[in-house]
Coordinates of C-alpha atoms in Angstrom, one line a residue:
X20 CA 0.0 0.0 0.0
X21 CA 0.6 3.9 -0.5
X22 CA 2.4 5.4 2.5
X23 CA -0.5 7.7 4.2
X24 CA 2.8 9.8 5.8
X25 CA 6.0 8.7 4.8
X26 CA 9.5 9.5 4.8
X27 CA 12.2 8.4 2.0
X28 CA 15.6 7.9 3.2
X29 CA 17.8 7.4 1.1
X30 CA 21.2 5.5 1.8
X31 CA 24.0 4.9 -0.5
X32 CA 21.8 5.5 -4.2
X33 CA 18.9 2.8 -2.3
X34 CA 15.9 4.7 -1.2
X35 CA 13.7 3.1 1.7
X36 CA 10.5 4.7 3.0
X37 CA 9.7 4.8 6.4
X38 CA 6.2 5.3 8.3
X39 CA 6.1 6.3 11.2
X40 CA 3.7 4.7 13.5
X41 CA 2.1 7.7 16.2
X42 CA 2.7 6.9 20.1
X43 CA -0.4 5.8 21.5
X44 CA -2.5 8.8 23.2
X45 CA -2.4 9.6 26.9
X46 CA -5.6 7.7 28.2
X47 CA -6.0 5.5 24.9
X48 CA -7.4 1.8 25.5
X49 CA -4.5 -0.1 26.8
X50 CA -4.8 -3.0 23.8
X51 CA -3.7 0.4 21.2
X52 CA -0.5 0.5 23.2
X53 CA -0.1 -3.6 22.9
X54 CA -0.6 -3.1 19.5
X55 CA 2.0 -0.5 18.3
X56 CA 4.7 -2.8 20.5
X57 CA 4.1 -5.7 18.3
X58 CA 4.2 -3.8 14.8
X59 CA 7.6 -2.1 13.6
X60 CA 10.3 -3.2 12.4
X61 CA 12.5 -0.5 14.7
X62 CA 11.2 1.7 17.5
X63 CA 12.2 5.8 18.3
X64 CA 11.8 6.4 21.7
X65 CA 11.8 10.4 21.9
X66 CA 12.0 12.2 25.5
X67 CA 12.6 15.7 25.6
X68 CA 16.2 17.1 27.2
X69 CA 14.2 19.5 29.4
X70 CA 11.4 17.1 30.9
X71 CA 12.9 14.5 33.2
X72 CA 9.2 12.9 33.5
X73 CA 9.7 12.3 30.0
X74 CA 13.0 10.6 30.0
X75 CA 11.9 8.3 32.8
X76 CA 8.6 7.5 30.7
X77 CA 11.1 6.5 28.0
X78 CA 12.8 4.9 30.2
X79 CA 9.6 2.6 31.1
X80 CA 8.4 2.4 27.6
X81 CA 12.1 0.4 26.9
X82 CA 11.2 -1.7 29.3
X83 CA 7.9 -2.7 28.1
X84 CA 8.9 -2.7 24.7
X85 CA 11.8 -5.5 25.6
X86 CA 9.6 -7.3 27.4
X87 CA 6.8 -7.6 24.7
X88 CA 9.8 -8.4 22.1
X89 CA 12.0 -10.0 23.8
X90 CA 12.6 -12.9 21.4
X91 CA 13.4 -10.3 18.6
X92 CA 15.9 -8.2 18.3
X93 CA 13.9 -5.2 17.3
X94 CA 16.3 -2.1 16.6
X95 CA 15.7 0.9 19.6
X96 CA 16.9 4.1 19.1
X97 CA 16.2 6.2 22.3
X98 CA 16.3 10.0 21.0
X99 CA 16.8 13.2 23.3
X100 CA 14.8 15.9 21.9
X101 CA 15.4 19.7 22.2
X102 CA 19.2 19.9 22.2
X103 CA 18.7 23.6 21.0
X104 CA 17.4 24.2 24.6
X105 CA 20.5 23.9 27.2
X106 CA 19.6 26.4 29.1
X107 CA 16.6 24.7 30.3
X108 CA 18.0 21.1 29.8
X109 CA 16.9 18.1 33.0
X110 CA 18.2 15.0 31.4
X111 CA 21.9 15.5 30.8
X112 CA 23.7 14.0 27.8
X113 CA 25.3 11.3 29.9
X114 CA 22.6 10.6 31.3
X115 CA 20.9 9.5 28.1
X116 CA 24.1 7.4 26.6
X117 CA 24.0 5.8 30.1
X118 CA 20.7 4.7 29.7
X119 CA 21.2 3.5 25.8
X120 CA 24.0 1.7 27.0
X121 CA 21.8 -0.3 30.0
X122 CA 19.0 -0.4 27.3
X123 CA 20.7 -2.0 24.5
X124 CA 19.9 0.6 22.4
X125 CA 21.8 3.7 19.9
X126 CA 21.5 7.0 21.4
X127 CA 20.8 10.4 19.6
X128 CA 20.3 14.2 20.6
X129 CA 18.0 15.9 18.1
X130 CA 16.7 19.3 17.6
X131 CA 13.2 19.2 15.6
X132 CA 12.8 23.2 15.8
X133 CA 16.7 23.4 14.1
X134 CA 16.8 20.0 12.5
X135 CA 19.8 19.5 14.3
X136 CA 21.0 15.6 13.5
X137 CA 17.5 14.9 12.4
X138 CA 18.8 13.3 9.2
X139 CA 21.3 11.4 10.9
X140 CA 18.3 9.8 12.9
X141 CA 16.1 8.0 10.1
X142 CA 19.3 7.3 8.6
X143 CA 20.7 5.7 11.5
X144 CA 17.2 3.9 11.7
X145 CA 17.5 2.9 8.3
X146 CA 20.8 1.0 8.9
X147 CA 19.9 -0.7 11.9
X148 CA 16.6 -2.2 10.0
X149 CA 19.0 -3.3 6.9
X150 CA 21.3 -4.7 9.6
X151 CA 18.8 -6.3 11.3
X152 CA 17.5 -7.5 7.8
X153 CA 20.8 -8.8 6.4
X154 CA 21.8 -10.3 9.9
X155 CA 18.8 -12.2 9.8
X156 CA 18.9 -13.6 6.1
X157 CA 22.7 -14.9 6.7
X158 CA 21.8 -16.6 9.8
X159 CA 18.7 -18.3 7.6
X160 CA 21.2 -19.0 5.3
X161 CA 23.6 -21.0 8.1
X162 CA 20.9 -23.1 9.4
X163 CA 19.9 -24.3 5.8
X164 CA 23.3 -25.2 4.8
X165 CA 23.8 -26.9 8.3
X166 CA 20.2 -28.6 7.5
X167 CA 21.8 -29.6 4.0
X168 CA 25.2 -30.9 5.7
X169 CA 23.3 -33.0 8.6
X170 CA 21.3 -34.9 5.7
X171 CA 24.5 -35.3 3.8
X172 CA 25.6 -37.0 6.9
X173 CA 22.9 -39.3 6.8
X174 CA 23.4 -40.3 3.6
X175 CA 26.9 -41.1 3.6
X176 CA 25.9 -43.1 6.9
X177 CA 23.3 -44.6 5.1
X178 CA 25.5 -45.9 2.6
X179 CA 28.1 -47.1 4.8
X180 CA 26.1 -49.1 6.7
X181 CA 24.8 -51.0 3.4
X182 CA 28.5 -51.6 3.1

């Protein structure tokens, strides 16, 4: 289908579109929430640099989002907002690459208002899905072949044992 909102990113000459999937509203029905865990194929996680509530809701929305996935491993990029603000910063920028690094996640500073390293964030989500991607078709790939080996295996035993 037709992207209703989308965004084209494009990565050395390969263009990908993206589509963003809105955060769930304050007070929506729980299940909307369950829902928007289970789609994606890479999360944003935005908390702005002068809210600390927001960070530590970012925080809890990690959590829940590794526990709903846990068997996958989903690309998380956890984005500070409003780097054009310092003066009025809460959440410092340690404080953020601490909490990628506990997360298991990348970690960005962004200004919307001056599209400061807005780019470099849906390219950097870009990446991680073809990462993702091309991790996932090479380990398909090694089981296959080790499927293919194993029955070779057989066979040869097979064989010898007619022998």
């Amino acid at each position: 289908g037709v992207c209703q909102w989308c965004l084209l990113v494009t990565i050395y000459s390969v263009v990908s579109p993206l589509q963003p999937v809105p955060p769930p509203l304050q007070g929506e029905e729980p299940w909307v929430q369950d829902y928007c865990m289970q789609v994606g194929n890479a999360y944003v996680i935005v908390y702005s640099i002068t809210d600390r509530a927001s960070f530590e809701s970012a925080s809890e929305l990690r959590i829940q989002l590794r526990r709903t996935r846990q068997a996958e491993n989903i690309p998380i990029i956890l984005v500070g907002n409003k780097s054009d603000l310092v003066r009025c910063r809460e959440v410092s920028v340690e404080e953020g690459r601490t909490c990628a690094v506990v997360f298991d996640c990348k970690f960005i500073e962004t200004s919307a208002t001056l599209q400061h390293n807005v780019r470099e964030l849906f390219e950097g989500v870009v990446r991680q899905i073809r990462l993702r991607r091309d991790s996932k078709e090479a380990n398909e790939r090694r089981m296959a072949s080790l499927k293919r080996r194993e029955s070779m295996t057989k066979r040869a035993r097979r064989f010898l044992d007619k022998l």
